[in-house]
JSON list of C-alpha atoms in Angstrom, two decimals:
[
{"chain": "A", "resi": 178, "resn": "MET", "atom": "CA", "xyz": [60.78, 57.47, 211.94]},
{"chain": "A", "resi": 179, "resn": "LYS", "atom": "CA", "xyz": [61.70, 54.81, 214.52]},
{"chain": "A", "resi": 180, "resn": "ALA", "atom": "CA", "xyz": [61.95, 55.56, 217.97]},
{"chain": "A", "resi": 181, "resn": "VAL", "atom": "CA", "xyz": [64.63, 52.69, 218.48]},
{"chain": "A", "resi": 182, "resn": "LYS", "atom": "CA", "xyz": [68.56, 52.47, 218.94]},
{"chain": "A", "resi": 183, "resn": "CYS", "atom": "CA", "xyz": [69.77, 55.60, 217.81]},
{"chain": "A", "resi": 184, "resn": "VAL", "atom": "CA", "xyz": [73.26, 57.21, 217.06]},
{"chain": "A", "resi": 185, "resn": "ALA", "atom": "CA", "xyz": [74.13, 60.73, 216.40]},
{"chain": "A", "resi": 186, "resn": "THR", "atom": "CA", "xyz": [76.91, 62.90, 215.44]},
{"chain": "A", "resi": 187, "resn": "THR", "atom": "CA", "xyz": [77.26, 66.66, 214.98]},
{"chain": "A", "resi": 188, "resn": "ALA", "atom": "CA", "xyz": [76.77, 67.79, 211.19]},
{"chain": "A", "resi": 189, "resn": "VAL", "atom": "CA", "xyz": [78.78, 69.57, 208.63]},
{"chain": "A", "resi": 190, "resn": "PHE", "atom": "CA", "xyz": [76.39, 72.22, 208.86]},
{"chain": "A", "resi": 191, "resn": "ALA", "atom": "CA", "xyz": [75.57, 72.02, 212.72]},
{"chain": "A", "resi": 192, "resn": "ALA", "atom": "CA", "xyz": [72.06, 72.31, 214.46]},
{"chain": "A", "resi": 193, "resn": "MET", "atom": "CA", "xyz": [70.66, 69.47, 216.48]},
{"chain": "A", "resi": 194, "resn": "ILE", "atom": "CA", "xyz": [72.20, 66.61, 218.53]},
{"chain": "A", "resi": 195, "resn": "GLY", "atom": "CA", "xyz": [70.62, 63.22, 219.22]},
{"chain": "A", "resi": 196, "resn": "LEU", "atom": "CA", "xyz": [72.45, 60.83, 221.69]},
{"chain": "A", "resi": 197, "resn": "ALA", "atom": "CA", "xyz": [75.92, 61.40, 221.23]},
{"chain": "A", "resi": 198, "resn": "VAL", "atom": "CA", "xyz": [78.10, 64.18, 223.03]},
{"chain": "A", "resi": 199, "resn": "PRO", "atom": "CA", "xyz": [78.47, 67.47, 220.85]},
{"chain": "A", "resi": 200, "resn": "ILE", "atom": "CA", "xyz": [81.19, 67.35, 218.24]},
{"chain": "A", "resi": 201, "resn": "THR", "atom": "CA", "xyz": [81.74, 70.28, 215.90]},
{"chain": "A", "resi": 202, "resn": "ALA", "atom": "CA", "xyz": [82.53, 69.95, 212.33]},
{"chain": "A", "resi": 203, "resn": "GLU", "atom": "CA", "xyz": [86.02, 71.32, 212.89]},
{"chain": "A", "resi": 204, "resn": "ALA", "atom": "CA", "xyz": [86.92, 69.35, 215.90]},
{"chain": "A", "resi": 205, "resn": "ALA", "atom": "CA", "xyz": [85.37, 66.03, 215.15]},
{"chain": "A", "resi": 206, "resn": "PRO", "atom": "CA", "xyz": [87.66, 63.24, 216.30]},
{"chain": "A", "resi": 207, "resn": "GLN", "atom": "CA", "xyz": [88.04, 60.18, 214.04]},
{"chain": "A", "resi": 208, "resn": "GLY", "atom": "CA", "xyz": [86.50, 58.09, 216.94]},
{"chain": "A", "resi": 209, "resn": "SER", "atom": "CA", "xyz": [83.37, 60.17, 217.04]},
{"chain": "A", "resi": 210, "resn": "ALA", "atom": "CA", "xyz": [81.14, 57.17, 215.96]},
{"chain": "A", "resi": 211, "resn": "ILE", "atom": "CA", "xyz": [82.81, 55.24, 218.88]},
{"chain": "A", "resi": 212, "resn": "VAL", "atom": "CA", "xyz": [81.68, 57.95, 221.38]},
{"chain": "A", "resi": 213, "resn": "ALA", "atom": "CA", "xyz": [78.20, 57.87, 219.97]},
{"chain": "A", "resi": 214, "resn": "GLN", "atom": "CA", "xyz": [78.01, 53.99, 220.10]},
{"chain": "A", "resi": 215, "resn": "SER", "atom": "CA", "xyz": [79.09, 54.28, 223.79]},
{"chain": "A", "resi": 216, "resn": "SER", "atom": "CA", "xyz": [76.37, 56.75, 224.63]},
{"chain": "A", "resi": 217, "resn": "VAL", "atom": "CA", "xyz": [73.81, 54.71, 223.22]},
{"chain": "A", "resi": 218, "resn": "ARG", "atom": "CA", "xyz": [75.26, 51.44, 225.53]},
{"chain": "A", "resi": 219, "resn": "THR", "atom": "CA", "xyz": [75.00, 53.74, 228.56]},
{"chain": "A", "resi": 220, "resn": "GLY", "atom": "CA", "xyz": [71.30, 54.25, 228.17]},
{"chain": "A", "resi": 221, "resn": "GLN", "atom": "CA", "xyz": [71.13, 58.10, 227.10]},
{"chain": "A", "resi": 222, "resn": "SER", "atom": "CA", "xyz": [67.91, 58.71, 225.72]},
{"chain": "A", "resi": 223, "resn": "ALA", "atom": "CA", "xyz": [67.32, 59.76, 221.87]},
{"chain": "A", "resi": 224, "resn": "GLU", "atom": "CA", "xyz": [66.91, 63.49, 222.35]},
{"chain": "A", "resi": 225, "resn": "LEU", "atom": "CA", "xyz": [66.27, 64.17, 218.89]},
{"chain": "A", "resi": 226, "resn": "THR", "atom": "CA", "xyz": [63.72, 61.15, 218.18]},
{"chain": "A", "resi": 227, "resn": "LYS", "atom": "CA", "xyz": [61.87, 62.37, 221.57]},
{"chain": "A", "resi": 228, "resn": "ALA", "atom": "CA", "xyz": [61.80, 66.00, 220.55]},
{"chain": "A", "resi": 229, "resn": "VAL", "atom": "CA", "xyz": [60.27, 65.18, 217.02]},
{"chain": "A", "resi": 230, "resn": "GLU", "atom": "CA", "xyz": [57.60, 63.03, 218.36]},
{"chain": "A", "resi": 231, "resn": "ALA", "atom": "CA", "xyz": [56.81, 65.57, 220.82]},
{"chain": "A", "resi": 232, "resn": "LEU", "atom": "CA", "xyz": [56.54, 68.55, 218.64]},
{"chain": "A", "resi": 233, "resn": "THR", "atom": "CA", "xyz": [54.79, 66.91, 215.42]},
{"chain": "A", "resi": 234, "resn": "PRO", "atom": "CA", "xyz": [51.46, 67.74, 217.02]},
{"chain": "A", "resi": 235, "resn": "TYR", "atom": "CA", "xyz": [52.31, 71.52, 217.08]},
{"chain": "A", "resi": 236, "resn": "VAL", "atom": "CA", "xyz": [53.37, 71.48, 213.21]},
{"chain": "A", "resi": 237, "resn": "HIS", "atom": "CA", "xyz": [50.77, 72.81, 210.97]},
{"chain": "A", "resi": 238, "resn": "ARG", "atom": "CA", "xyz": [50.47, 73.22, 207.43]},
{"chain": "A", "resi": 239, "resn": "GLN", "atom": "CA", "xyz": [49.84, 76.82, 205.86]},
{"chain": "A", "resi": 240, "resn": "ALA", "atom": "CA", "xyz": [47.98, 77.72, 202.72]},
{"chain": "A", "resi": 241, "resn": "ASP", "atom": "CA", "xyz": [51.29, 78.04, 200.74]},
{"chain": "A", "resi": 242, "resn": "GLY", "atom": "CA", "xyz": [52.24, 74.71, 201.81]},
{"chain": "A", "resi": 243, "resn": "THR", "atom": "CA", "xyz": [55.11, 75.80, 204.31]},
{"chain": "A", "resi": 244, "resn": "PHE", "atom": "CA", "xyz": [55.11, 74.49, 207.90]},
{"chain": "A", "resi": 245, "resn": "GLN", "atom": "CA", "xyz": [54.50, 76.47, 211.17]},
{"chain": "A", "resi": 246, "resn": "LEU", "atom": "CA", "xyz": [55.90, 75.30, 214.42]},
{"chain": "A", "resi": 247, "resn": "VAL", "atom": "CA", "xyz": [54.14, 76.76, 217.47]},
{"chain": "A", "resi": 248, "resn": "ALA", "atom": "CA", "xyz": [54.38, 74.75, 220.49]},
{"chain": "A", "resi": 249, "resn": "PRO", "atom": "CA", "xyz": [53.21, 75.65, 224.02]},
{"chain": "A", "resi": 250, "resn": "ASP", "atom": "CA", "xyz": [55.70, 76.53, 226.67]},
{"chain": "A", "resi": 251, "resn": "ARG", "atom": "CA", "xyz": [55.19, 73.55, 228.61]},
{"chain": "A", "resi": 252, "resn": "VAL", "atom": "CA", "xyz": [56.17, 71.60, 225.49]},
{"chain": "A", "resi": 253, "resn": "VAL", "atom": "CA", "xyz": [58.94, 73.82, 224.77]},
{"chain": "A", "resi": 254, "resn": "ARG", "atom": "CA", "xyz": [60.35, 73.46, 228.29]},
{"chain": "A", "resi": 255, "resn": "ALA", "atom": "CA", "xyz": [59.94, 69.69, 228.02]},
{"chain": "A", "resi": 256, "resn": "VAL", "atom": "CA", "xyz": [61.89, 69.45, 224.82]},
{"chain": "A", "resi": 257, "resn": "GLY", "atom": "CA", "xyz": [64.40, 72.28, 225.97]},
{"chain": "A", "resi": 258, "resn": "SER", "atom": "CA", "xyz": [64.53, 75.64, 224.48]},
{"chain": "A", "resi": 259, "resn": "SER", "atom": "CA", "xyz": [67.75, 74.89, 222.64]},
{"chain": "A", "resi": 260, "resn": "MET", "atom": "CA", "xyz": [66.43, 71.76, 220.95]},
{"chain": "A", "resi": 261, "resn": "TYR", "atom": "CA", "xyz": [63.28, 73.50, 220.05]},
{"chain": "A", "resi": 262, "resn": "THR", "atom": "CA", "xyz": [65.34, 76.53, 218.70]},
{"chain": "A", "resi": 263, "resn": "LYS", "atom": "CA", "xyz": [67.41, 74.01, 216.37]},
{"chain": "A", "resi": 264, "resn": "ILE", "atom": "CA", "xyz": [64.22, 72.23, 215.09]},
{"chain": "A", "resi": 265, "resn": "ALA", "atom": "CA", "xyz": [62.54, 75.22, 214.44]},
{"chain": "A", "resi": 266, "resn": "ALA", "atom": "CA", "xyz": [65.69, 76.03, 212.05]},
{"chain": "A", "resi": 267, "resn": "SER", "atom": "CA", "xyz": [65.08, 72.61, 210.48]},
{"chain": "A", "resi": 268, "resn": "VAL", "atom": "CA", "xyz": [61.55, 73.85, 209.69]},
{"chain": "A", "resi": 269, "resn": "GLN", "atom": "CA", "xyz": [62.75, 77.25, 208.21]},
{"chain": "A", "resi": 270, "resn": "ARG", "atom": "CA", "xyz": [64.81, 75.29, 205.90]},
{"chain": "A", "resi": 271, "resn": "VAL", "atom": "CA", "xyz": [62.32, 72.89, 204.52]},
{"chain": "A", "resi": 272, "resn": "ASN", "atom": "CA", "xyz": [59.95, 75.95, 204.33]},
{"chain": "A", "resi": 273, "resn": "ALA", "atom": "CA", "xyz": [62.69, 77.68, 201.94]},
{"chain": "A", "resi": 274, "resn": "MET", "atom": "CA", "xyz": [62.87, 74.31, 200.03]},
{"chain": "A", "resi": 275, "resn": "ILE", "atom": "CA", "xyz": [59.05, 74.33, 199.64]},
{"chain": "A", "resi": 276, "resn": "MET", "atom": "CA", "xyz": [58.89, 77.94, 198.47]},
{"chain": "A", "resi": 277, "resn": "ALA", "atom": "CA", "xyz": [61.67, 77.45, 195.86]},
{"chain": "A", "resi": 278, "resn": "GLY", "atom": "CA", "xyz": [59.72, 74.38, 194.46]},
{"chain": "A", "resi": 279, "resn": "GLU", "atom": "CA", "xyz": [62.39, 71.94, 195.55]},
{"chain": "A", "resi": 280, "resn": "LEU", "atom": "CA", "xyz": [59.89, 69.75, 197.73]},
{"chain": "A", "resi": 281, "resn": "VAL", "atom": "CA", "xyz": [56.11, 69.68, 198.10]},
{"chain": "A", "resi": 282, "resn": "SER", "atom": "CA", "xyz": [53.94, 69.00, 201.21]},
{"chain": "A", "resi": 283, "resn": "ASP", "atom": "CA", "xyz": [50.55, 68.12, 201.75]},
{"chain": "A", "resi": 284, "resn": "ALA", "atom": "CA", "xyz": [47.92, 68.27, 204.59]},
{"chain": "A", "resi": 285, "resn": "SER", "atom": "CA", "xyz": [49.19, 65.24, 206.41]},
{"chain": "A", "resi": 286, "resn": "LEU", "atom": "CA", "xyz": [52.38, 66.88, 206.85]},
{"chain": "A", "resi": 287, "resn": "ALA", "atom": "CA", "xyz": [53.88, 64.52, 204.41]},
{"chain": "A", "resi": 288, "resn": "VAL", "atom": "CA", "xyz": [56.75, 66.01, 201.97]},
{"chain": "A", "resi": 289, "resn": "ARG", "atom": "CA", "xyz": [57.78, 64.64, 198.81]},
{"chain": "A", "resi": 290, "resn": "SER", "atom": "CA", "xyz": [60.27, 65.61, 195.92]},
{"chain": "A", "resi": 291, "resn": "SER", "atom": "CA", "xyz": [59.12, 67.95, 193.16]},
{"chain": "A", "resi": 292, "resn": "ASN", "atom": "CA", "xyz": [60.99, 65.48, 190.89]},
{"chain": "A", "resi": 293, "resn": "PRO", "atom": "CA", "xyz": [59.70, 62.05, 191.94]},
{"chain": "A", "resi": 294, "resn": "ASP", "atom": "CA", "xyz": [61.18, 60.59, 188.77]},
{"chain": "A", "resi": 295, "resn": "ALA", "atom": "CA", "xyz": [64.63, 61.08, 190.42]},
{"chain": "A", "resi": 296, "resn": "LEU", "atom": "CA", "xyz": [63.71, 58.79, 193.35]},
{"chain": "A", "resi": 297, "resn": "SER", "atom": "CA", "xyz": [62.83, 55.03, 193.52]},
{"chain": "A", "resi": 298, "resn": "THR", "atom": "CA", "xyz": [62.08, 52.18, 195.87]},
{"chain": "A", "resi": 299, "resn": "ARG", "atom": "CA", "xyz": [62.67, 48.54, 195.75]},
{"chain": "A", "resi": 300, "resn": "THR", "atom": "CA", "xyz": [63.09, 45.88, 198.23]},
{"chain": "A", "resi": 301, "resn": "MET", "atom": "CA", "xyz": [65.21, 43.03, 198.87]},
{"chain": "A", "resi": 302, "resn": "ASP", "atom": "CA", "xyz": [65.49, 41.45, 202.61]},
{"chain": "A", "resi": 303, "resn": "GLY", "atom": "CA", "xyz": [64.48, 44.64, 204.16]},
{"chain": "A", "resi": 304, "resn": "SER", "atom": "CA", "xyz": [63.38, 48.10, 202.55]},
{"chain": "A", "resi": 305, "resn": "ASN", "atom": "CA", "xyz": [65.16, 50.59, 200.56]},
{"chain": "A", "resi": 306, "resn": "GLY", "atom": "CA", "xyz": [63.73, 53.92, 200.00]},
{"chain": "A", "resi": 307, "resn": "LEU", "atom": "CA", "xyz": [64.33, 57.59, 200.54]},
{"chain": "A", "resi": 308, "resn": "SER", "atom": "CA", "xyz": [61.42, 60.11, 202.02]},
{"chain": "A", "resi": 309, "resn": "PHE", "atom": "CA", "xyz": [61.02, 63.47, 203.21]},
{"chain": "A", "resi": 310, "resn": "HIS", "atom": "CA", "xyz": [59.37, 64.76, 206.26]},
{"chain": "A", "resi": 311, "resn": "TRP", "atom": "CA", "xyz": [58.71, 68.00, 207.98]},
{"chain": "A", "resi": 312, "resn": "TRP", "atom": "CA", "xyz": [61.82, 67.36, 210.09]},
{"chain": "A", "resi": 313, "resn": "GLY", "atom": "CA", "xyz": [64.05, 65.89, 207.62]},
{"chain": "A", "resi": 314, "resn": "ILE", "atom": "CA", "xyz": [65.18, 63.18, 205.11]},
{"chain": "A", "resi": 315, "resn": "GLU", "atom": "CA", "xyz": [65.23, 59.51, 205.72]},
{"chain": "A", "resi": 316, "resn": "VAL", "atom": "CA", "xyz": [67.28, 56.90, 203.65]},
{"chain": "A", "resi": 317, "resn": "ASP", "atom": "CA", "xyz": [66.26, 53.27, 204.36]},
{"chain": "A", "resi": 318, "resn": "LEU", "atom": "CA", "xyz": [68.82, 50.61, 203.28]},
{"chain": "A", "resi": 319, "resn": "ASP", "atom": "CA", "xyz": [68.24, 46.61, 203.70]},
{"chain": "A", "resi": 320, "resn": "SER", "atom": "CA", "xyz": [70.97, 44.57, 205.10]},
{"chain": "A", "resi": 321, "resn": "TYR", "atom": "CA", "xyz": [72.83, 43.90, 201.71]},
{"chain": "A", "resi": 322, "resn": "TRP", "atom": "CA", "xyz": [73.11, 47.54, 200.83]},
{"chain": "A", "resi": 323, "resn": "THR", "atom": "CA", "xyz": [74.05, 48.42, 204.59]},
{"chain": "A", "resi": 324, "resn": "ASN", "atom": "CA", "xyz": [76.94, 46.08, 204.28]},
{"chain": "A", "resi": 325, "resn": "LYS", "atom": "CA", "xyz": [77.79, 47.53, 200.68]},
{"chain": "A", "resi": 326, "resn": "LEU", "atom": "CA", "xyz": [77.84, 50.97, 202.20]},
{"chain": "A", "resi": 327, "resn": "VAL", "atom": "CA", "xyz": [79.52, 50.07, 205.27]},
{"chain": "A", "resi": 328, "resn": "SER", "atom": "CA", "xyz": [82.37, 48.55, 202.91]},
{"chain": "A", "resi": 329, "resn": "VAL", "atom": "CA", "xyz": [82.74, 51.80, 200.75]},
{"chain": "A", "resi": 330, "resn": "ILE", "atom": "CA", "xyz": [83.32, 54.18, 203.64]},
{"chain": "A", "resi": 331, "resn": "ASN", "atom": "CA", "xyz": [85.69, 51.63, 205.51]},
{"chain": "A", "resi": 332, "resn": "ALA", "atom": "CA", "xyz": [87.50, 51.60, 202.24]},
{"chain": "A", "resi": 333, "resn": "GLY", "atom": "CA", "xyz": [87.97, 55.25, 202.46]},
{"chain": "A", "resi": 334, "resn": "ALA", "atom": "CA", "xyz": [85.57, 56.13, 199.51]},
{"chain": "A", "resi": 335, "resn": "GLY", "atom": "CA", "xyz": [84.08, 59.51, 199.23]},
{"chain": "A", "resi": 336, "resn": "ALA", "atom": "CA", "xyz": [81.00, 61.07, 198.33]},
{"chain": "A", "resi": 337, "resn": "ALA", "atom": "CA", "xyz": [80.63, 59.50, 194.55]},
{"chain": "A", "resi": 338, "resn": "ALA", "atom": "CA", "xyz": [80.94, 55.96, 196.09]},
{"chain": "A", "resi": 339, "resn": "VAL", "atom": "CA", "xyz": [78.28, 56.52, 198.61]},
{"chain": "A", "resi": 340, "resn": "ALA", "atom": "CA", "xyz": [76.19, 58.01, 196.08]},
{"chain": "A", "resi": 341, "resn": "ALA", "atom": "CA", "xyz": [76.70, 55.09, 193.86]},
{"chain": "A", "resi": 342, "resn": "VAL", "atom": "CA", "xyz": [75.64, 52.59, 196.69]},
{"chain": "A", "resi": 343, "resn": "LEU", "atom": "CA", "xyz": [72.37, 54.65, 197.16]},
{"chain": "A", "resi": 344, "resn": "ALA", "atom": "CA", "xyz": [71.87, 54.21, 193.39]},
{"chain": "A", "resi": 345, "resn": "GLY", "atom": "CA", "xyz": [72.33, 50.73, 193.30]},
{"chain": "A", "resi": 346, "resn": "ALA", "atom": "CA", "xyz": [70.24, 50.30, 196.26]},
{"chain": "A", "resi": 347, "resn": "GLY", "atom": "CA", "xyz": [67.23, 51.98, 194.13]},
{"chain": "A", "resi": 348, "resn": "VAL", "atom": "CA", "xyz": [66.74, 54.61, 196.40]},
{"chain": "A", "resi": 349, "resn": "ILE", "atom": "CA", "xyz": [67.88, 57.26, 193.91]},
{"chain": "A", "resi": 350, "resn": "SER", "atom": "CA", "xyz": [67.47, 56.95, 189.93]},
{"chain": "A", "resi": 351, "resn": "SER", "atom": "CA", "xyz": [71.30, 57.96, 189.40]},
{"chain": "A", "resi": 352, "resn": "PRO", "atom": "CA", "xyz": [74.11, 59.04, 191.83]},
{"chain": "A", "resi": 353, "resn": "GLY", "atom": "CA", "xyz": [73.67, 62.62, 190.38]},
{"chain": "A", "resi": 354, "resn": "ALA", "atom": "CA", "xyz": [70.08, 62.47, 191.82]},
{"chain": "A", "resi": 355, "resn": "VAL", "atom": "CA", "xyz": [71.02, 62.46, 195.60]},
{"chain": "A", "resi": 356, "resn": "PRO", "atom": "CA", "xyz": [69.44, 65.17, 197.65]},
{"chain": "A", "resi": 357, "resn": "ALA", "atom": "CA", "xyz": [72.04, 68.03, 198.85]},
{"chain": "A", "resi": 358, "resn": "GLY", "atom": "CA", "xyz": [73.50, 67.02, 202.33]},
{"chain": "A", "resi": 359, "resn": "VAL", "atom": "CA", "xyz": [72.61, 63.38, 202.57]},
{"chain": "A", "resi": 360, "resn": "VAL", "atom": "CA", "xyz": [76.07, 61.91, 201.23]},
{"chain": "A", "resi": 361, "resn": "SER", "atom": "CA", "xyz": [77.95, 64.21, 204.01]},
{"chain": "A", "resi": 362, "resn": "GLY", "atom": "CA", "xyz": [75.57, 63.17, 206.48]},
{"chain": "A", "resi": 363, "resn": "ILE", "atom": "CA", "xyz": [76.13, 59.38, 205.88]},
{"chain": "A", "resi": 364, "resn": "LEU", "atom": "CA", "xyz": [79.96, 59.95, 205.91]},
{"chain": "A", "resi": 365, "resn": "TRP", "atom": "CA", "xyz": [79.54, 61.82, 209.44]},
{"chain": "A", "resi": 366, "resn": "ILE", "atom": "CA", "xyz": [77.64, 59.15, 210.87]},
{"chain": "A", "resi": 367, "resn": "GLY", "atom": "CA", "xyz": [80.61, 56.78, 209.88]},
{"chain": "A", "resi": 368, "resn": "ALA", "atom": "CA", "xyz": [80.81, 53.16, 209.07]},
{"chain": "A", "resi": 369, "resn": "SER", "atom": "CA", "xyz": [80.94, 51.81, 212.61]},
{"chain": "A", "resi": 370, "resn": "ALA", "atom": "CA", "xyz": [77.86, 53.73, 213.90]},
{"chain": "A", "resi": 371, "resn": "ILE", "atom": "CA", "xyz": [75.86, 52.65, 210.91]},
{"chain": "A", "resi": 372, "resn": "GLN", "atom": "CA", "xyz": [76.72, 48.83, 211.54]},
{"chain": "A", "resi": 373, "resn": "PHE", "atom": "CA", "xyz": [76.07, 49.22, 215.10]},
{"chain": "A", "resi": 374, "resn": "CYS", "atom": "CA", "xyz": [72.69, 50.77, 214.24]},
{"chain": "A", "resi": 375, "resn": "SER", "atom": "CA", "xyz": [71.81, 48.13, 211.75]},
{"chain": "A", "resi": 376, "resn": "ASN", "atom": "CA", "xyz": [72.66, 45.05, 213.80]},
{"chain": "A", "resi": 377, "resn": "SER", "atom": "CA", "xyz": [72.78, 43.08, 210.59]},
{"chain": "A", "resi": 378, "resn": "ASN", "atom": "CA", "xyz": [69.05, 43.88, 210.12]},
{"chain": "A", "resi": 379, "resn": "GLY", "atom": "CA", "xyz": [69.27, 47.21, 207.67]},
{"chain": "A", "resi": 380, "resn": "VAL", "atom": "CA", "xyz": [69.44, 50.87, 208.78]},
{"chain": "A", "resi": 381, "resn": "SER", "atom": "CA", "xyz": [67.33, 54.01, 208.57]},
{"chain": "A", "resi": 382, "resn": "LEU", "atom": "CA", "xyz": [69.65, 57.00, 208.00]},
{"chain": "A", "resi": 383, "resn": "TYR", "atom": "CA", "xyz": [68.07, 60.52, 209.06]},
{"chain": "A", "resi": 384, "resn": "LEU", "atom": "CA", "xyz": [69.19, 64.20, 208.21]},
{"chain": "A", "resi": 385, "resn": "THR", "atom": "CA", "xyz": [67.54, 67.31, 209.40]},
{"chain": "A", "resi": 386, "resn": "TYR", "atom": "CA", "xyz": [67.16, 69.79, 206.79]},
{"chain": "A", "resi": 387, "resn": "THR", "atom": "CA", "xyz": [70.21, 71.87, 208.60]},
{"chain": "A", "resi": 388, "resn": "GLY", "atom": "CA", "xyz": [72.28, 69.02, 208.26]},
{"chain": "A", "resi": 389, "resn": "VAL", "atom": "CA", "xyz": [72.40, 66.64, 211.45]},
{"chain": "A", "resi": 390, "resn": "PRO", "atom": "CA", "xyz": [72.73, 63.11, 210.66]},
{"chain": "A", "resi": 391, "resn": "TRP", "atom": "CA", "xyz": [71.54, 60.03, 212.97]},
{"chain": "A", "resi": 392, "resn": "CYS", "atom": "CA", "xyz": [70.54, 56.62, 212.46]},
{"chain": "A", "resi": 393, "resn": "SER", "atom": "CA", "xyz": [68.59, 53.74, 213.63]},
{"chain": "A", "resi": 394, "resn": "GLY", "atom": "CA", "xyz": [67.99, 50.10, 212.90]},
{"chain": "A", "resi": 395, "resn": "GLN", "atom": "CA", "xyz": [65.37, 48.70, 210.67]}
]
């Protein structure tokens, strides 16, 4: 995960926030992406990115492949008790997916799909790919496919069109192979925020296992 220019909106499922002001799924204004962009320009820190970096040393893989997050009080205070609770909820979700056989972890805290044939990676003028982490899912798109994604969202296209872009980029093997929540997270980030994040250089889109999306430039 890149600790660079970040934009966050509140997720359909709700949990953590990154840079932007909190916006609930029920009350999210159409200009939420603009609000998020404004918060970046005023220099607010990437809370979620910093929290993940601060907590990673305190994530331990257990014998059954699940993760345990136990941070000392000083780290919890630094991250914020509310943020810590929300990240812990994401860990609970990934643990449930591991126990269900959907994901597999290793000793380095890396996480992968139990069905790797559904995923693929190829490169154009940047990098395209989909990867899993203890904190969530990452989708990387080069500038060409970022522009394609922005175009279909701006055109008012729905989930099927977004999934088709991901399949076209080689991130997934087919539109039906996209992990649950990824497309809704991308739609919540929005075209203008994705375009702002990418700065014409491609974009990395992030989604916690409890549904919070945010993005950064490649």
